[in-house]
Coordinates of C-alpha atoms in Angstrom, one line a residue:
Chain P
M25 CA 84.6 79.3 129.7
E26 CA 85.1 80.4 126.6
K27 CA 82.4 82.4 124.2
G28 CA 81.0 81.1 121.3
K29 CA 81.9 77.6 122.1
N30 CA 78.6 76.5 123.7
G31 CA 77.3 75.4 120.6
P32 CA 74.9 77.7 118.5
I33 CA 71.6 78.9 119.5
L34 CA 70.1 80.3 116.7
R35 CA 70.7 78.9 112.9
C36 CA 69.5 80.3 109.7
E37 CA 69.0 78.1 107.1
N38 CA 68.8 79.0 102.9
I39 CA 67.1 81.9 103.7
G40 CA 65.2 83.3 100.3
L41 CA 63.5 86.9 100.5
R42 CA 62.2 88.4 97.7
F43 CA 60.1 92.0 97.1
G44 CA 58.6 91.7 93.8
G45 CA 61.5 90.9 91.0
V46 CA 64.4 92.0 93.3
N47 CA 66.4 89.0 95.8
A48 CA 66.7 91.0 99.0
L49 CA 68.5 87.8 100.1
V50 CA 69.9 84.2 99.0
D51 CA 70.0 81.5 100.2
I52 CA 71.6 83.1 103.6
T53 CA 73.0 79.9 105.7
F54 CA 74.6 80.9 108.8
E55 CA 74.6 79.5 112.5
V56 CA 74.8 81.8 115.9
N57 CA 76.7 81.1 118.7
K58 CA 75.6 81.2 122.1
G59 CA 77.3 83.7 124.0
E60 CA 79.2 85.8 120.7
V61 CA 79.0 89.0 120.1
L62 CA 78.3 88.1 115.8
S63 CA 78.1 91.1 113.7
I64 CA 76.2 91.9 110.4
I65 CA 78.1 94.2 108.2
G66 CA 77.9 94.7 104.0
P67 CA 77.2 98.0 101.9
N68 CA 73.5 100.0 101.8
G69 CA 71.0 97.3 100.8
A70 CA 73.0 94.9 101.1
G71 CA 70.3 92.8 103.2
K72 CA 71.7 93.1 106.9
T73 CA 68.1 94.8 107.5
C74 CA 66.8 92.2 105.9
I75 CA 68.3 89.1 108.0
I76 CA 67.3 91.1 111.0
N77 CA 63.6 91.4 110.2
T78 CA 63.7 88.0 108.7
I79 CA 65.0 86.2 112.3
T80 CA 62.2 88.6 114.0
G81 CA 59.3 87.4 112.0
F82 CA 58.1 91.0 110.2
Y83 CA 59.6 89.0 106.8
H84 CA 58.4 85.7 106.1
P85 CA 61.3 84.5 103.8
W86 CA 59.7 82.3 100.5
K87 CA 62.3 79.6 101.1
G88 CA 64.4 78.7 103.7
K89 CA 64.0 78.4 107.8
V90 CA 65.0 79.6 110.7
Y91 CA 65.6 77.6 114.3
L92 CA 65.7 79.0 117.4
E93 CA 67.6 76.4 119.8
G94 CA 66.8 73.7 117.7
Q95 CA 62.7 74.9 117.5
E96 CA 61.4 76.5 113.9
I97 CA 60.5 80.0 113.8
T98 CA 59.7 80.8 110.6
A99 CA 56.3 81.8 110.5
L100 CA 55.7 83.0 113.1
P101 CA 54.4 86.0 114.0
P102 CA 56.6 89.0 115.8
H103 CA 55.0 89.3 119.0
K104 CA 55.2 85.1 119.9
I105 CA 59.2 85.2 118.6
C106 CA 59.2 88.0 121.2
T107 CA 58.2 86.0 124.1
L108 CA 60.7 82.9 123.1
G109 CA 63.8 85.1 123.9
I110 CA 64.6 87.6 120.6
A111 CA 64.7 90.7 120.9
R112 CA 65.7 94.2 118.9
T113 CA 66.3 97.3 118.0
F114 CA 65.2 99.2 115.4
Q115 CA 67.6 101.1 112.8
N116 CA 65.3 104.2 112.8
I117 CA 64.3 104.4 117.0
E118 CA 60.9 103.2 117.7
L119 CA 60.0 104.3 120.9
F120 CA 56.6 104.8 122.6
T121 CA 56.5 108.3 122.0
G122 CA 54.1 109.0 124.7
L123 CA 55.3 107.2 127.9
S124 CA 58.0 107.8 129.8
V125 CA 61.3 106.0 130.1
L126 CA 59.7 104.1 132.9
D127 CA 56.7 102.8 131.2
N128 CA 58.1 102.5 127.8
L129 CA 60.5 99.8 129.4
L130 CA 57.7 98.2 131.9
A131 CA 55.7 98.2 128.5
A132 CA 57.9 95.4 127.5
R133 CA 57.7 93.5 130.7
H134 CA 54.4 93.3 128.9
I135 CA 54.5 89.3 128.3
Y136 CA 55.9 89.0 132.2
L137 CA 53.2 90.0 133.4
K138 CA 49.8 88.0 133.4
T139 CA 47.3 89.6 135.7
N140 CA 43.9 89.3 134.7
L141 CA 41.3 92.7 133.7
L142 CA 39.0 91.8 136.9
S143 CA 42.7 92.4 139.4
N144 CA 43.9 95.5 137.1
C145 CA 40.8 97.1 137.6
L146 CA 41.0 96.8 141.6
Y147 CA 45.1 97.2 141.8
F148 CA 44.2 94.9 144.9
G149 CA 46.6 92.7 146.1
F150 CA 48.1 90.6 143.3
A151 CA 48.0 93.3 140.1
Q152 CA 49.7 95.7 142.0
K153 CA 52.4 93.1 143.4
R154 CA 53.2 92.4 140.1
E155 CA 53.3 96.4 139.1
I156 CA 55.8 96.8 142.1
D157 CA 58.0 93.9 141.0
E158 CA 57.9 94.4 137.3
R159 CA 58.9 98.3 138.5
K160 CA 62.0 97.0 140.4
I161 CA 63.2 94.8 137.1
V162 CA 62.6 97.8 135.2
E163 CA 64.5 100.2 137.9
D164 CA 67.5 97.4 137.6
I165 CA 67.6 98.6 134.0
I166 CA 67.2 101.9 134.2
D167 CA 70.5 102.1 136.6
F168 CA 72.4 100.0 134.4
L169 CA 72.0 102.3 131.1
E170 CA 72.7 105.2 133.9
M171 CA 69.3 107.0 132.9
E172 CA 68.2 107.3 136.2
A173 CA 67.7 111.1 135.5
I174 CA 65.5 110.8 132.8
R175 CA 63.2 107.7 133.8
K176 CA 60.4 110.1 133.8
Q177 CA 60.6 112.1 131.3
E178 CA 58.3 111.2 128.1
V179 CA 60.2 110.0 125.6
K180 CA 59.3 112.1 122.8
I181 CA 61.0 115.0 124.6
L182 CA 65.0 113.5 125.5
P183 CA 67.9 113.7 122.7
Y184 CA 69.0 111.3 120.5
G185 CA 71.0 109.7 121.9
Q186 CA 69.4 109.1 125.3
R187 CA 66.3 107.5 122.8
K188 CA 68.6 105.5 121.4
R189 CA 69.7 104.1 125.0
V190 CA 66.1 103.8 126.2
E191 CA 65.5 101.3 123.3
L192 CA 68.4 99.1 124.7
G193 CA 66.6 99.4 128.1
R194 CA 63.6 98.6 126.3
A195 CA 65.2 95.5 124.5
L196 CA 66.8 94.1 127.4
A197 CA 63.7 94.0 129.4
L198 CA 62.5 91.7 127.6
E199 CA 65.6 89.5 129.1
P200 CA 66.0 88.4 125.8
K201 CA 68.5 84.8 124.7
I202 CA 69.5 87.2 121.6
I203 CA 69.1 90.6 121.4
L204 CA 69.7 91.8 117.8
L205 CA 71.2 95.4 117.7
D206 CA 70.1 97.4 114.4
E207 CA 73.2 99.7 113.9
P208 CA 73.1 100.7 117.3
T209 CA 75.8 103.7 117.7
A210 CA 74.6 105.5 114.4
G211 CA 74.6 109.3 114.3
M212 CA 76.4 109.6 117.5
N213 CA 79.4 111.2 119.2
L214 CA 82.7 109.9 120.0
E215 CA 81.6 109.9 123.7
E216 CA 78.0 108.3 123.4
K217 CA 79.6 105.6 120.8
E218 CA 82.2 104.3 123.4
D219 CA 78.9 104.4 126.2
M220 CA 77.3 102.6 123.9
V221 CA 79.6 99.9 123.2
R222 CA 80.2 99.5 127.2
F223 CA 76.6 99.0 127.6
I224 CA 76.9 96.6 125.1
L225 CA 79.8 94.3 125.8
D226 CA 78.1 94.5 129.6
I227 CA 75.1 93.0 128.2
N228 CA 76.8 90.4 126.8
E229 CA 79.4 89.8 129.3
E230 CA 77.5 89.8 132.5
K231 CA 74.3 88.7 131.5
G232 CA 75.2 86.3 128.4
T233 CA 73.3 87.6 126.5
T234 CA 73.7 86.4 122.5
I235 CA 74.7 90.0 120.0
I236 CA 74.0 89.7 116.7
L237 CA 75.3 93.6 116.2
V238 CA 74.7 96.0 112.5
E239 CA 76.6 98.2 112.0
H240 CA 78.3 100.8 109.5
D241 CA 81.0 101.5 111.9
M242 CA 84.2 99.2 111.3
D243 CA 86.3 100.0 114.7
I244 CA 83.4 98.7 116.8
V245 CA 83.0 96.1 114.6
M246 CA 86.7 94.9 114.2
D247 CA 87.2 95.3 118.2
I248 CA 83.9 93.9 120.1
S249 CA 82.7 91.3 117.0
D250 CA 83.5 87.5 118.0
R251 CA 82.9 86.4 114.6
I252 CA 81.6 89.0 111.3
I253 CA 79.4 88.5 108.3
V254 CA 79.7 90.2 105.4
F255 CA 76.4 90.7 102.6
D256 CA 76.4 91.6 99.5
F257 CA 73.5 92.3 97.5
G258 CA 72.0 90.0 98.8
N259 CA 74.3 87.8 99.2
K260 CA 76.8 86.3 102.0
I261 CA 79.9 87.2 100.8
A262 CA 82.3 86.0 104.0
E263 CA 82.3 85.2 107.3
G264 CA 85.1 84.7 110.0
I265 CA 86.8 86.2 112.9
P266 CA 87.7 90.1 112.5
D267 CA 90.9 89.5 111.1
E268 CA 90.4 87.5 108.3
I269 CA 87.6 89.4 107.3
K270 CA 90.1 92.6 107.5
K271 CA 91.8 90.8 104.8
D272 CA 89.5 89.5 102.3
Q273 CA 89.8 89.8 98.9
R274 CA 86.2 90.2 98.1
V275 CA 85.1 91.9 101.3
I276 CA 87.5 94.9 100.2
K277 CA 86.1 94.4 96.9
A278 CA 82.6 95.2 97.8
Y279 CA 83.0 97.9 100.0
L280 CA 85.8 99.9 98.0
G281 CA 85.7 98.0 94.0
E282 CA 87.5 96.8 92.1
K283 CA 91.1 98.3 90.5
Chain B
M1 CA 52.6 111.1 132.1
A2 CA 49.4 109.3 130.6
H3 CA 48.6 107.3 133.6
T4 CA 50.3 108.4 136.8
S5 CA 50.9 111.7 138.0
F6 CA 54.9 110.9 138.6
Y7 CA 55.5 114.0 140.6
P8 CA 54.6 114.3 143.9
P9 CA 54.3 117.6 145.4
S10 CA 57.7 119.2 145.9
G11 CA 59.1 118.0 148.8
I12 CA 57.6 114.7 149.5
Y13 CA 59.9 112.4 148.2
S14 CA 58.8 107.9 147.9
D15 CA 60.4 106.1 149.6
S16 CA 59.9 103.0 147.9
Y17 CA 58.2 101.6 144.8
R18 CA 54.3 101.5 146.5
K19 CA 54.5 104.6 147.1
D20 CA 55.3 106.2 144.1
M21 CA 53.1 104.6 142.0
R22 CA 50.2 106.0 143.9
I23 CA 48.1 108.1 142.7
V24 CA 47.1 109.9 145.6
K25 CA 50.1 110.7 147.6
T26 CA 49.7 113.2 150.3
K27 CA 47.3 113.4 153.6
T28 CA 46.2 116.8 151.9
Q29 CA 45.2 115.2 149.0
W30 CA 43.1 112.3 150.5
V31 CA 41.6 114.7 152.9
L32 CA 40.7 116.6 149.7
S33 CA 39.3 113.3 147.7
I34 CA 37.3 112.3 150.5
V35 CA 35.4 115.2 150.8
S36 CA 35.3 115.7 147.4
L37 CA 33.2 112.3 147.3
I38 CA 31.3 113.2 150.5
F39 CA 30.6 116.4 148.3
L40 CA 29.6 114.5 145.7
F41 CA 27.1 111.8 147.6
A42 CA 25.7 115.2 149.2
I43 CA 24.6 117.3 146.7
P44 CA 21.4 116.1 146.6
Q45 CA 20.6 116.9 149.9
I46 CA 22.0 120.7 150.1
P47 CA 19.6 123.3 149.5
F48 CA 20.4 125.0 146.4
F49 CA 22.4 122.8 144.9
N50 CA 19.3 120.1 144.9
S51 CA 16.9 121.4 142.0
P52 CA 15.9 118.9 140.0
Y53 CA 17.9 121.0 136.9
L54 CA 20.9 121.0 137.8
L55 CA 20.6 116.8 139.2
R56 CA 19.4 116.1 136.1
L57 CA 22.0 117.5 134.2
L58 CA 24.4 115.9 136.6
I59 CA 23.1 112.6 136.4
G60 CA 23.3 113.4 132.4
V61 CA 27.1 114.1 133.1
G62 CA 27.2 110.7 135.0
I63 CA 26.4 108.3 132.1
T64 CA 28.0 110.8 129.6
I65 CA 31.2 110.4 131.7
I66 CA 31.4 106.8 131.2
I67 CA 30.3 106.4 127.7
C68 CA 33.2 108.3 127.1
L69 CA 35.7 107.1 129.6
G70 CA 35.0 103.4 127.4
L71 CA 35.8 105.9 124.2
N72 CA 38.6 107.4 125.7
V73 CA 39.9 104.1 126.5
L74 CA 39.8 102.7 122.6
T75 CA 40.5 106.4 120.9
G76 CA 42.9 108.2 122.9
Y77 CA 44.7 105.2 124.7
C78 CA 44.5 102.6 122.0
G79 CA 44.1 105.3 118.9
Q80 CA 41.0 103.4 117.2
L81 CA 38.3 105.7 116.2
N82 CA 35.2 104.6 117.2
I83 CA 32.1 107.5 115.9
G84 CA 29.5 104.7 116.4
Q85 CA 29.7 105.1 120.3
S86 CA 26.4 105.8 121.0
A87 CA 25.3 102.8 118.9
F88 CA 26.1 100.6 121.5
V89 CA 24.9 102.4 124.3
M90 CA 21.8 101.6 122.3
V91 CA 22.8 98.2 122.2
G92 CA 23.6 97.6 126.0
G93 CA 20.4 99.7 126.9
F94 CA 17.7 97.6 124.8
T95 CA 19.3 94.3 126.3
S96 CA 18.7 96.0 129.5
G97 CA 15.4 97.3 128.7
L98 CA 14.3 94.1 127.0
L99 CA 16.0 91.6 130.5
N100 CA 14.1 93.7 132.0
I101 CA 10.3 93.8 130.7
H102 CA 10.5 89.9 129.3
L103 CA 12.1 88.9 131.5
G104 CA 11.7 90.6 134.4
W105 CA 15.1 90.7 136.1
P106 CA 15.4 93.3 137.7
F107 CA 17.8 96.6 136.6
W108 CA 21.1 95.0 139.0
M109 CA 20.9 91.7 137.5
C110 CA 20.7 93.1 133.8
V111 CA 23.3 95.8 133.7
I112 CA 26.4 93.2 133.7
P113 CA 24.7 91.2 130.3
A114 CA 24.0 94.7 129.5
G115 CA 27.5 95.5 129.5
I116 CA 28.6 92.3 127.8
T117 CA 26.7 92.0 125.0
S118 CA 27.1 95.0 124.0
A119 CA 31.2 94.3 124.3
V120 CA 30.4 90.9 122.0
I121 CA 29.2 93.5 119.6
G122 CA 31.8 95.9 119.5
A123 CA 34.2 93.3 119.8
I124 CA 32.6 91.8 115.6
F125 CA 33.0 95.4 115.2
G126 CA 36.8 95.0 116.0
I127 CA 37.9 92.7 113.6
P128 CA 38.0 94.8 110.9
S129 CA 40.8 97.1 112.7
V130 CA 43.6 94.7 112.3
R131 CA 43.7 95.2 108.8
L132 CA 42.7 98.9 108.9
K133 CA 43.5 102.1 110.3
G134 CA 42.5 105.3 110.7
L135 CA 39.6 106.9 108.8
Y136 CA 38.8 103.4 107.1
L137 CA 38.7 102.0 110.7
A138 CA 36.5 105.0 111.3
L139 CA 33.6 104.3 108.5
T140 CA 33.7 101.2 110.2
T141 CA 31.9 102.2 113.4
L142 CA 30.5 104.8 111.4
G143 CA 29.0 101.7 109.6
A144 CA 28.2 100.3 113.7
Q145 CA 25.6 103.2 113.7
I146 CA 24.1 103.1 111.3
I147 CA 23.5 99.0 110.8
L148 CA 22.6 98.4 114.1
T149 CA 20.1 101.2 114.4
W150 CA 18.6 99.9 111.7
I151 CA 18.5 96.5 112.7
A152 CA 16.8 98.1 115.7
L153 CA 14.4 99.5 113.7
F154 CA 13.4 97.3 110.7
Y155 CA 14.3 93.6 112.2
I156 CA 13.1 94.3 116.2
P157 CA 9.0 95.3 116.2
L158 CA 9.8 96.2 119.8
T159 CA 12.9 98.2 119.5
A160 CA 11.6 99.7 116.5
A161 CA 8.5 101.3 118.6
G162 CA 10.3 101.8 121.6
F163 CA 9.5 100.0 124.8
S164 CA 8.4 101.4 128.6
V165 CA 11.3 100.0 131.6
G166 CA 11.0 99.2 135.5
P167 CA 12.9 101.5 137.4
I168 CA 16.1 100.5 139.5
T169 CA 14.7 99.6 142.6
I170 CA 16.6 97.8 145.8
G171 CA 13.5 95.7 147.7
T172 CA 11.1 98.9 148.5
L173 CA 13.4 101.3 147.0
V174 CA 12.6 102.9 143.8
F175 CA 15.2 105.4 141.8
N176 CA 12.3 107.1 139.6
T177 CA 13.4 110.5 140.7
P178 CA 16.4 112.8 140.0
K179 CA 16.7 112.8 143.5
K180 CA 17.1 108.9 144.0
F181 CA 18.4 108.2 140.4
Y182 CA 21.4 110.2 140.9
Y183 CA 23.0 107.8 143.9
V184 CA 23.6 105.0 141.3
A185 CA 24.4 107.2 138.9
M186 CA 27.6 108.5 140.3
F187 CA 27.9 105.0 142.1
F188 CA 28.6 104.2 138.7
T189 CA 30.6 107.0 137.4
V190 CA 32.7 106.2 140.3
M191 CA 33.3 103.0 139.6
M192 CA 33.9 103.2 136.5
T193 CA 36.5 106.2 136.4
F194 CA 38.2 103.4 139.5
F195 CA 38.1 100.9 137.0
A196 CA 39.6 103.0 133.8
K197 CA 42.2 104.6 135.8
N198 CA 43.2 101.2 136.8
M199 CA 43.6 99.4 134.3
M200 CA 45.3 102.7 132.2
R201 CA 47.9 102.7 134.5
T202 CA 48.4 99.0 134.3
G203 CA 49.6 96.8 132.2
P204 CA 47.1 97.3 129.6
G205 CA 47.4 100.5 129.6
R206 CA 50.3 100.2 128.5
A207 CA 49.7 97.6 125.9
F208 CA 47.0 100.4 124.4
V209 CA 49.1 103.1 124.6
A210 CA 52.2 101.2 122.9
I211 CA 50.0 100.2 119.9
R212 CA 49.1 103.3 119.2
D213 CA 52.7 105.4 119.6
N214 CA 54.1 102.5 117.8
D215 CA 52.0 99.3 116.4
I216 CA 55.5 97.7 114.8
A217 CA 57.5 98.5 118.0
A218 CA 54.9 97.2 119.9
E219 CA 55.0 93.8 118.0
A220 CA 58.4 93.7 118.9
M221 CA 57.7 93.7 122.3
G222 CA 55.4 90.6 122.6
I223 CA 51.5 92.5 123.0
D224 CA 49.6 90.9 120.4
I225 CA 48.1 94.0 118.6
F226 CA 44.8 92.2 117.6
R227 CA 44.4 90.8 120.9
Y228 CA 44.6 94.4 122.1
K229 CA 43.0 96.1 119.7
L230 CA 40.1 93.8 120.3
L231 CA 40.3 94.3 124.3
A232 CA 40.0 98.5 123.5
F233 CA 36.7 97.3 121.7
M234 CA 35.5 95.4 124.3
I235 CA 36.2 97.7 126.7
C236 CA 34.8 100.4 125.0
T237 CA 31.5 99.1 124.3
F238 CA 31.2 97.5 127.5
Y239 CA 31.5 101.2 129.5
A240 CA 28.8 102.5 126.6
G241 CA 26.7 99.0 127.5
V242 CA 26.7 99.6 131.5
A243 CA 26.2 103.3 130.5
G244 CA 22.8 102.6 128.2
S245 CA 21.4 100.7 130.6
L246 CA 21.4 103.1 133.5
L247 CA 19.7 105.3 130.9
V248 CA 16.8 103.4 130.2
H249 CA 16.4 102.6 133.4
Y250 CA 16.7 106.2 134.4
M251 CA 14.3 107.7 131.5
M252 CA 12.5 104.3 132.2
W253 CA 11.4 104.9 128.6
A254 CA 14.0 103.0 125.7
H255 CA 13.7 104.1 122.1
L256 CA 16.0 104.7 119.4
E257 CA 16.1 108.5 119.5
S258 CA 18.1 108.8 122.0
F259 CA 20.6 107.4 120.4
T260 CA 21.4 109.3 116.9
L261 CA 25.0 109.8 114.6
Q262 CA 24.9 112.9 116.3
D263 CA 24.7 112.0 119.9
S264 CA 27.8 109.4 118.4
I265 CA 30.0 112.8 117.0
W266 CA 29.6 114.8 120.7
Y267 CA 31.5 111.5 122.4
V268 CA 34.5 112.0 120.2
V269 CA 34.3 116.3 120.8
M270 CA 34.1 115.6 124.3
V271 CA 37.0 113.2 124.9
I272 CA 38.9 115.5 121.7
V273 CA 38.3 118.0 124.4
G274 CA 39.0 116.6 127.3
G275 CA 41.9 115.4 126.6
L276 CA 42.6 112.0 124.1
G277 CA 44.2 109.6 127.1
S278 CA 43.6 110.9 129.8
I279 CA 40.9 109.6 132.3
E280 CA 41.0 113.2 134.1
G281 CA 40.7 114.9 130.9
T282 CA 37.2 112.8 129.5
I283 CA 35.6 114.4 133.0
F284 CA 37.2 117.3 131.9
G285 CA 35.4 117.7 128.9
V286 CA 31.9 116.2 129.4
I287 CA 31.1 118.6 132.3
F288 CA 33.3 121.4 129.8
I289 CA 30.9 120.3 126.9
T290 CA 27.8 119.6 129.0
A291 CA 28.2 123.4 130.6
L292 CA 28.4 125.0 127.0
K293 CA 25.4 123.3 125.8
E294 CA 23.5 124.2 128.7
L295 CA 24.9 127.4 128.4
I296 CA 24.3 128.3 125.0
F297 CA 19.9 126.5 125.3
V298 CA 20.0 129.6 127.7
I299 CA 21.1 132.5 125.6
G300 CA 20.4 131.6 122.4
P301 CA 16.1 131.9 122.6
M302 CA 17.9 135.3 124.2
V303 CA 19.7 136.2 121.2
E304 CA 16.8 134.8 118.2
G305 CA 15.0 137.2 120.6
K306 CA 16.9 140.0 120.2
L307 CA 17.7 140.1 116.8
P308 CA 13.9 139.6 115.5
F309 CA 15.8 139.3 111.6
L310 CA 16.9 135.9 112.0
P311 CA 15.3 132.8 111.4
I312 CA 13.3 130.6 113.4
G313 CA 15.6 127.7 115.4
A314 CA 18.3 130.3 115.0
G315 CA 19.3 129.8 118.5
S316 CA 19.6 126.2 118.6
G317 CA 21.5 126.0 115.2
L318 CA 23.8 128.4 116.9
L319 CA 24.9 125.5 119.1
L320 CA 26.2 123.1 116.8
V321 CA 27.9 126.5 115.1
I322 CA 29.6 126.9 118.7
I323 CA 30.6 123.7 119.7
G324 CA 31.8 123.2 116.3
G325 CA 34.0 126.2 116.8
V326 CA 34.9 124.7 120.1
A327 CA 36.1 121.3 118.9
I328 CA 38.6 123.2 116.0
L329 CA 39.4 125.4 118.5
F330 CA 40.9 122.9 120.1
L331 CA 42.4 120.9 117.9
I332 CA 44.3 124.1 116.6
F333 CA 45.2 125.6 120.0
E334 CA 44.9 122.9 122.7
P335 CA 44.9 119.2 120.5
R336 CA 45.8 118.3 123.8
G337 CA 42.8 119.0 125.7
L338 CA 42.2 120.1 129.1
A339 CA 43.6 117.7 130.4
H340 CA 47.1 118.8 129.2
R341 CA 45.9 122.1 130.7
W342 CA 44.7 120.7 134.3
N343 CA 48.5 119.4 134.2
L344 CA 50.4 122.5 133.5
V345 CA 48.4 123.7 136.5
K346 CA 49.4 121.2 138.9
A347 CA 52.8 121.8 137.6
Y348 CA 52.7 125.6 138.3
Y349 CA 51.1 124.8 141.3
R350 CA 54.0 122.4 142.4
L351 CA 56.8 124.3 141.6
W352 CA 55.1 127.4 143.1
P353 CA 56.9 130.5 144.1
F354 CA 59.7 129.0 141.7
G355 CA 58.3 128.1 138.0
Y356 CA 61.4 127.8 136.4

C-alpha cells in the first residue's frame, strides 16, 4: 500500500485566525492524507504553531473549518479533540514535571481509563486490573522509545533530549491517528536528532500513524517528508513533494529574501 | 514519586507489574504494617498510653488527618488553594447534627449525607476555579469561609446558637467517652487514608497532578480540566464533611466556634509542613503541628511565669508566633515538607551502607 494514497484524514478549510489586528492565518486550506508524513515549514512567525494550535482546539479560528475523517472538530475543546485521535507535542516541552516518566505516560492513558471513583478508592478487582493493563501498554511504549532506564525517574531531573522523548512517548500513549510534532528536534545534537527521526519514521511505518511535523531543520524535513507545506506571514505559499519545494521560487524568496 | 514508593528495598525485584505496583512489597513490610495497625487500635488498652489526655489528642489528630487529607488532595495534588476548609467541616457537622436531632437518624446514617452535602456546596464554590488561579481562587475559598459562617449565623437560628447532638451508638454500645470514641475515630481515619492513597495512585490522582503541573498539556492529553477540578473540590469537601460529622458526634455539641478561619489556616499549615502532594506527609504534618501546639501549651505558661514583665496571655500568643515561624522555615528550607525527609530516610535505608 503506497503511503498517502488512502485519502485525506484531516482537512483544513479556509482557516482564518486573528489576534487583535494581526492576521495570524489567512485562508489556509490543505489536506493531510492518511499515513503520510507532512511537514509544515516557514520562517519564524509564519503561523506554523498557530495551525497546530487550531487543529488541536487551543485556538478557535474566526473563519473556516477543520474536519477529522469528515467530522467537524473546529469548535471542540482540546480534551475532546484529543479523544478523537489527535495527539500533539509542544515546542517548549510541556510535561507533568512532578510525575515520573511512567506516570507521565499513564496520565496520557487517561482517556482509556474508564473506572469509577469508588473502585479506585478500593483498588480491588476492576480498577487494579485496568491499572495493570494500562501499565503494560505504557511499558511497550517505553520499550519502543528505549526509555527503560529512566522509567521511574521524575521528569524534572531529566536532561532536555530525554524530556523531548518522554513527550513523544506521552503523545504515543494516546494511541492517536495523527500526531502533531512541534519542532521535535529543536536544540538537540546530531545523535539525538538521528534517534528522534528514527522514532518518527518507526511510528509512521509500524503503527501507520499520520504525522504532521513542524521543523526548522531542512535536512530532516527534506529527508523524511512525503509532502511539505510552506507558510509565510500566515499564508500558505507552496505545497508539494520535497523536490518541488526546493526549487520553488516563492519559498526561496521567503527564506532568503529577494535580490 | 507522588503515589507509589517505586523503589523496593535493595535486593527485592518485582517480576510482574502487579507486584511492582504494590505499596507493601516485602514480608517485613507486611508484618510491620499489621503490627502498627494492631498497636494503633490497642492503644486504649495499653496502660500509660490510655490516659484520657492522650486519647483526646489522638482523636483530634485522627479527625484532623481526615480534614487535611481532603485538603491535600485539592491543594497538594490538584494545586488549587483552599483556605476555607473549616467552613466545609462546619457544613458536614451541622448537616449531620441536624439530621441526628430532627430526624433521629443515627450517626452511621448521617455521615455519608453530611459528606455529600459538604461536597455539593464545595462543588459550587469550586466553579470559579475554571477561570481563577492561585491567589484569586484562594480569595473565593476565603469567601466560602465567610459566607457559610455568615449564613449559619444569621439565617439558621438553630445553628447560630449551637445545639447538642447525640453520641454514636451501635446497638446498646454508646461511644461517649474518649476511650470508646477512639475506635470510631481511628476506623474512619484508617479507611479515609486508605481511600485517599488508592485514589491518588490511580487515574484520578494522575489527572490531578497533571492539572497542577501543566494544565495546557493536561488538556491536550484529554483530561477535562473543569470536571477534574470540580472532582478535586468535591473530594476535598467530602472529606471535610465526614470529619465534621465525626467532630460533632464526638463533642456531642455543634457550635460555630469550632469552625473558624483560624482552623482553616491551621489545616493549610499542616498540609504545607507535611508535604504537598503526599498522603504520608499529611499524617506527619498533622502529628507534627499538633505535638508542637501541645508543647507550647505546656511551655507557654511556664515562660510567662518566669518572665513577669510579659503581658498576660503572652504565653498562648507565643503559639501563633511559633507556628507561623515554623511554616515560614518549612517554606524556605523544606518546601516539599516532612514527606520529602521521610523519602530521603527511606532512600538512605534502602541504599545503606553504600549510599552513593
